[in-house]
Amino acid sequence: MTDHVTISQAGGIMTLSLNRPDKKNALSDAMYGALADAMTRAESDPSIKVMLIRGEGDSFTVGNDLADFAKANQSEGGGSIGDDRNVGRFLKCLARATKPLVAAVQGHAVGVGTTMLLHCDLVYVAQDAKLSVPFVNLALVPEAASSITLPSRIGHARAFAMFALGETVSGKTAADWGIANAAVPAEELHGKAMLACETLATRPAGAVTTTKVLMREAERLAARMDEEGGLFAKRLKTAEAAEAFQAFAERRAPDFSRIEG
Ligand code: COA
């Protein structure tokens, strides 16, 4: 149970709202669990036609809670992000969703905040949104099958610069590159996304779902998530990652120069 995800349902639309604005909607294990539970429920509920993912406050989400990563770095266990953990369950829900997913993105969308968008069917961003996947800066590797989905969406060179240089792209650029359908003024964002949901909810649900399933290779994406997840879990335990997480907590730049790779 968490208050940090608000689920509501109306007119065939399930809205999943990230609601931890004081931490820019950083995602905890409990939040992943709430998202996975809601998405699982939506898949088997014929009254739900569309899912909308959005965030309260000034940001969509700054990605995984880095304090949780720091704990995983120090813990004795494997630090898995596989199906035994809520994050793994959530990622598989994204991979295997058959009902359309719509996202509305303002402010920061970091890490999984951006990689989850690559599993959404319609994405609307504020023009000044900031999308980034700085996994390498954190001594980590891509997740959520983004090692496939990001380069295939925007090309290898742009994707590598986002992953390895930590380059941030604006909402406008995200739309130009095909990560998002449209970049709109921030005050129009939620209205635009809701209108798209309402329109989708009027379409024949069977045709929408079959079209979506035809367009995606869900099991290939799920298999890549497993492959990435194993490597990610190993990287979480490294001295490089410990330095990255400590640097974030201390609000300083990391120094990897004395750590052997
Ligand atoms: N996990 C946990 N807490 C986070 C967080 C994260 N991923 N990102 C931000 N926060 C917290 C901050 O610690 C701060 O909490 P505090 O007010 O209690 O100190 C609060 O959210 C606001 O963040 P802040 O860093 O002050 O905002 P900013 O506008 O100066 O910077 C970012 C925004 C996104 C540039 C910066 O927060 C950041 O780099 N976050 C880390 C993002 C990240 O690496 N995510 C993991 C991806 S795999």
Coordinates of C-alpha atoms and ligand atoms in Angstrom, one line a residue:
M1 CA 0.0 0.0 0.0
T2 CA 1.2 3.5 -0.8
D3 CA -0.4 6.9 -1.0
H4 CA 2.2 7.9 -3.5
V5 CA 0.2 6.5 -6.5
T6 CA -3.4 7.6 -7.0
I7 CA -5.6 5.4 -9.1
S8 CA -8.9 6.6 -10.5
Q9 CA -11.3 5.3 -13.0
A10 CA -13.9 7.1 -15.1
G11 CA -15.4 6.8 -18.6
G12 CA -13.3 3.7 -19.5
I13 CA -10.1 5.5 -18.5
M14 CA -7.9 4.3 -15.6
T15 CA -5.6 7.1 -14.5
L16 CA -2.4 6.2 -12.7
S17 CA -1.1 9.3 -11.1
L18 CA 2.4 9.4 -9.5
N19 CA 1.9 11.4 -6.3
R20 CA 5.1 12.1 -4.5
P21 CA 5.7 15.6 -5.6
D22 CA 8.1 16.6 -2.8
K23 CA 10.6 14.0 -4.3
K24 CA 9.6 14.8 -7.9
N25 CA 7.7 11.5 -8.0
A26 CA 10.9 9.3 -7.4
L27 CA 9.6 5.8 -7.6
S28 CA 9.8 3.5 -4.6
D29 CA 9.3 -0.3 -4.6
A30 CA 5.7 0.3 -3.1
M31 CA 4.9 2.7 -6.0
Y32 CA 6.0 0.2 -8.6
G33 CA 3.9 -2.4 -6.8
A34 CA 0.8 -0.1 -6.9
L35 CA 1.4 0.6 -10.6
A36 CA 1.8 -3.1 -11.4
D37 CA -1.3 -4.1 -9.4
A38 CA -3.4 -1.4 -11.1
M39 CA -2.2 -2.4 -14.6
T40 CA -2.8 -6.0 -14.0
R41 CA -6.4 -5.2 -12.8
A42 CA -7.0 -3.0 -15.9
E43 CA -6.0 -5.8 -18.2
S44 CA -8.7 -8.1 -16.9
D45 CA -11.4 -5.4 -16.4
P46 CA -13.5 -5.0 -19.7
S47 CA -14.7 -1.6 -18.5
I48 CA -11.2 -0.2 -18.7
K49 CA -10.3 0.8 -22.3
V50 CA -7.3 3.0 -21.8
M51 CA -4.6 3.7 -19.1
L52 CA -3.2 7.2 -18.6
I53 CA 0.1 7.7 -16.7
R54 CA 0.8 11.1 -15.3
G55 CA 2.6 12.8 -12.4
E56 CA 1.5 15.3 -9.8
G57 CA 3.6 18.4 -9.2
D58 CA 6.3 19.9 -11.3
S59 CA 7.7 16.6 -12.7
F60 CA 6.6 13.4 -14.3
T61 CA 9.1 11.3 -12.4
V62 CA 12.8 11.5 -11.6
G63 CA 13.0 7.7 -11.9
N64 CA 13.9 5.1 -9.3
D65 CA 14.4 6.4 -5.8
L66 CA 18.2 6.7 -5.5
A67 CA 18.1 6.0 -1.8
D68 CA 16.7 2.6 -2.6
F69 CA 19.5 2.0 -5.1
A70 CA 22.0 3.0 -2.4
K71 CA 20.4 0.5 -0.1
A72 CA 20.6 -2.2 -2.8
N73 CA 24.3 -1.3 -3.3
Q74 CA 25.0 -2.0 0.4
S75 CA 22.7 -5.0 0.9
E76 CA 23.8 -8.6 1.1
G77 CA 21.2 -9.9 -1.4
G78 CA 21.3 -10.0 -5.1
G79 CA 19.7 -6.6 -5.6
S80 CA 17.5 -8.1 -8.4
I81 CA 15.2 -6.1 -10.6
G82 CA 13.6 -9.3 -11.9
D83 CA 10.0 -10.5 -11.7
D84 CA 10.4 -11.2 -7.9
R85 CA 10.5 -7.5 -7.3
N86 CA 7.8 -4.9 -7.9
V87 CA 9.9 -3.0 -10.4
G88 CA 10.2 -6.2 -12.4
R89 CA 6.5 -6.7 -12.3
F90 CA 5.8 -3.2 -13.4
L91 CA 8.3 -3.4 -16.3
K92 CA 6.6 -6.7 -17.5
C93 CA 3.2 -5.0 -17.3
L94 CA 4.6 -2.3 -19.6
A95 CA 6.0 -4.9 -22.0
R96 CA 2.9 -7.1 -22.1
A97 CA 0.1 -4.4 -21.8
T98 CA -2.6 -5.0 -24.5
K99 CA -4.7 -2.0 -23.6
P100 CA -3.4 1.4 -24.8
L101 CA -1.2 3.4 -22.6
V102 CA -1.1 7.2 -22.8
A103 CA 1.4 9.4 -20.9
A104 CA 1.4 13.1 -20.0
V105 CA 4.9 14.4 -19.1
Q106 CA 5.9 17.7 -17.6
G107 CA 9.2 18.7 -16.0
H108 CA 11.8 16.0 -15.4
A109 CA 11.4 12.4 -16.8
V110 CA 14.6 10.7 -15.7
G111 CA 15.5 7.0 -16.2
V112 CA 12.4 4.9 -16.1
G113 CA 10.5 8.2 -16.4
T114 CA 11.7 8.2 -20.0
T115 CA 12.1 4.5 -20.7
M116 CA 8.5 3.8 -19.8
L117 CA 7.4 6.3 -22.4
L118 CA 8.8 4.0 -25.1
H119 CA 6.1 1.4 -24.1
C120 CA 3.3 4.0 -24.2
D121 CA 1.2 4.3 -27.3
L122 CA 0.5 8.0 -27.2
V123 CA 2.9 10.4 -25.4
Y124 CA 2.3 14.1 -24.8
V125 CA 5.0 16.2 -23.3
A126 CA 5.3 19.8 -22.2
Q127 CA 7.5 21.8 -24.5
D128 CA 9.9 22.5 -21.7
A129 CA 9.9 18.9 -20.3
K130 CA 13.4 17.4 -19.7
L131 CA 13.9 13.8 -20.7
S132 CA 17.0 11.9 -19.8
V133 CA 18.4 8.4 -19.3
P134 CA 21.7 9.0 -17.4
F135 CA 22.3 5.3 -16.6
V136 CA 26.0 5.4 -17.3
N137 CA 26.5 8.5 -15.1
L138 CA 25.0 6.3 -12.3
A139 CA 27.4 3.5 -13.3
L140 CA 24.3 1.5 -14.4
V141 CA 23.0 0.2 -17.7
P142 CA 19.7 0.7 -19.6
E143 CA 16.6 -1.0 -18.4
A144 CA 12.9 -1.5 -19.4
A145 CA 14.2 -2.9 -22.8
S146 CA 15.4 0.6 -23.6
S147 CA 18.6 -0.9 -25.0
I148 CA 16.3 -1.9 -27.9
T149 CA 13.5 0.6 -27.8
L150 CA 15.5 3.8 -27.6
P151 CA 17.9 3.2 -30.4
S152 CA 15.2 1.8 -32.6
R153 CA 13.1 4.9 -32.0
I154 CA 15.7 7.7 -32.3
G155 CA 18.8 6.0 -33.8
H156 CA 21.9 4.6 -32.2
A157 CA 23.9 7.9 -32.1
R158 CA 21.3 9.9 -30.3
A159 CA 20.4 7.0 -28.0
F160 CA 24.1 6.5 -27.1
A161 CA 24.5 10.1 -26.3
M162 CA 21.5 10.0 -24.0
F163 CA 22.6 6.8 -22.3
A164 CA 26.4 7.4 -22.0
L165 CA 26.8 11.2 -22.1
G166 CA 23.6 11.7 -20.1
E167 CA 22.3 14.2 -22.6
T168 CA 18.9 15.7 -21.7
V169 CA 16.4 16.4 -24.5
S170 CA 13.6 18.9 -24.3
G171 CA 10.0 18.1 -24.8
K172 CA 10.1 19.7 -28.2
T173 CA 13.1 17.6 -29.3
A174 CA 11.4 14.5 -27.9
A175 CA 8.4 15.2 -30.2
D176 CA 10.8 15.9 -33.2
W177 CA 12.6 12.6 -32.6
G178 CA 9.4 10.6 -32.3
I179 CA 9.6 9.8 -28.6
A180 CA 6.4 11.9 -28.2
N181 CA 3.4 12.6 -30.3
A182 CA 3.3 16.3 -29.5
A183 CA 5.0 18.9 -27.4
V184 CA 2.4 21.4 -26.1
P185 CA 2.4 24.4 -23.7
A186 CA 2.5 23.1 -20.1
E187 CA -0.9 24.4 -19.3
E188 CA -2.4 22.4 -22.2
L189 CA -0.7 19.1 -21.4
H190 CA -3.2 17.3 -19.2
G191 CA -6.2 18.4 -21.3
K192 CA -4.5 17.2 -24.4
A193 CA -3.7 13.8 -23.0
M194 CA -7.2 13.3 -21.5
L195 CA -8.8 14.2 -24.8
A196 CA -6.7 11.5 -26.5
C197 CA -7.8 9.0 -23.8
E198 CA -11.4 9.9 -24.3
T199 CA -11.1 9.5 -28.1
L200 CA -9.4 6.1 -27.7
A201 CA -12.1 5.0 -25.3
T202 CA -14.7 5.5 -28.0
R203 CA -12.9 3.3 -30.5
P204 CA -13.8 -0.4 -30.8
A205 CA -11.7 -1.9 -28.0
G206 CA -11.0 -5.2 -29.7
A207 CA -9.6 -3.5 -32.8
V208 CA -7.4 -1.1 -30.6
T209 CA -6.0 -4.0 -28.6
T210 CA -5.3 -6.2 -31.7
T211 CA -3.6 -3.3 -33.4
K212 CA -1.4 -2.6 -30.4
V213 CA -0.5 -6.3 -30.0
L214 CA 0.4 -6.5 -33.7
M215 CA 2.6 -3.4 -33.5
R216 CA 4.7 -4.7 -30.5
E217 CA 7.0 -7.7 -29.9
A218 CA 6.1 -8.1 -26.3
E219 CA 8.0 -11.3 -25.6
R220 CA 11.2 -10.0 -27.2
L221 CA 11.0 -6.9 -25.1
A222 CA 10.3 -9.0 -21.9
A223 CA 13.3 -11.2 -22.7
R224 CA 15.5 -8.1 -23.1
M225 CA 14.2 -6.7 -19.8
D226 CA 15.4 -9.9 -18.1
E227 CA 18.8 -9.7 -19.8
E228 CA 19.2 -6.0 -18.8
G229 CA 17.9 -6.7 -15.3
G230 CA 20.6 -9.3 -14.6
L231 CA 23.3 -6.9 -15.7
F232 CA 21.7 -3.9 -13.9
A233 CA 21.5 -5.9 -10.6
K234 CA 25.3 -6.7 -10.9
R235 CA 26.1 -3.0 -11.7
L236 CA 24.0 -1.9 -8.7
K237 CA 26.6 -3.6 -6.5
T238 CA 29.7 -2.1 -7.9
A239 CA 32.1 0.4 -6.3
E240 CA 31.3 2.8 -9.2
A241 CA 27.6 2.7 -8.4
A242 CA 28.3 3.3 -4.7
E243 CA 30.3 6.4 -5.6
A244 CA 27.5 7.6 -7.9
F245 CA 24.8 7.2 -5.3
Q246 CA 26.9 8.8 -2.5
A247 CA 27.7 11.7 -4.8
F248 CA 23.9 12.3 -5.4
A249 CA 23.2 12.2 -1.7
E250 CA 26.1 14.6 -1.0
R251 CA 25.0 16.9 -3.9
R252 CA 28.4 16.7 -5.6
A253 CA 29.7 15.4 -8.9
P254 CA 30.9 11.8 -8.8
D255 CA 34.6 11.0 -9.1
F256 CA 35.2 7.7 -10.8
S257 CA 38.9 8.3 -11.5
R258 CA 40.2 6.1 -8.7
I259 CA 37.8 3.2 -9.2
E260 CA 38.8 0.3 -11.4
G261 CA 36.0 -0.7 -13.8
Ligands
COA1 N1 15.5 9.5 -5.9 C1 15.2 10.0 -4.6 N2 15.0 11.3 -4.4 C2 15.2 12.1 -5.5 C3 15.4 11.7 -6.8 C4 15.6 10.3 -6.9 N3 15.8 9.8 -8.2 N4 15.5 12.8 -7.6 C5 15.3 13.9 -6.8 N5 15.1 13.5 -5.5 C6 14.7 14.3 -4.4 C7 15.9 15.2 -4.0 O1 16.8 14.5 -3.1 C8 15.2 16.3 -3.3 O2 14.8 15.9 -2.0 P1 15.0 16.9 -0.8 O3 14.2 18.1 -1.1 O4 14.5 16.1 0.4 O5 16.5 17.2 -0.7 C9 13.9 16.5 -4.1 O6 13.7 15.2 -4.8 C10 14.0 17.5 -5.2 O7 15.1 17.3 -6.1 P2 16.2 18.3 -6.4 O8 17.5 17.5 -6.7 O9 16.4 19.3 -5.2 O10 15.6 19.0 -7.6 P3 16.4 19.8 -8.8 O11 15.4 20.5 -9.6 O12 17.5 20.6 -8.2 O13 17.1 18.7 -9.7 C11 17.1 16.6 -11.0 C12 16.2 17.8 -10.4 C13 16.2 15.7 -11.7 C14 18.1 17.2 -12.0 C15 17.8 16.0 -9.8 O14 16.9 15.8 -8.7 C16 18.4 14.6 -10.1 O15 19.4 14.6 -10.8 N6 17.8 13.5 -9.6 C17 18.3 12.2 -9.8 C18 17.7 11.6 -11.1 C19 18.2 10.2 -11.3 O16 19.4 10.0 -11.5 N7 17.3 9.2 -11.3 C20 17.6 7.8 -11.4 C21 17.6 7.4 -12.8 S1 17.9 5.7 -13.0

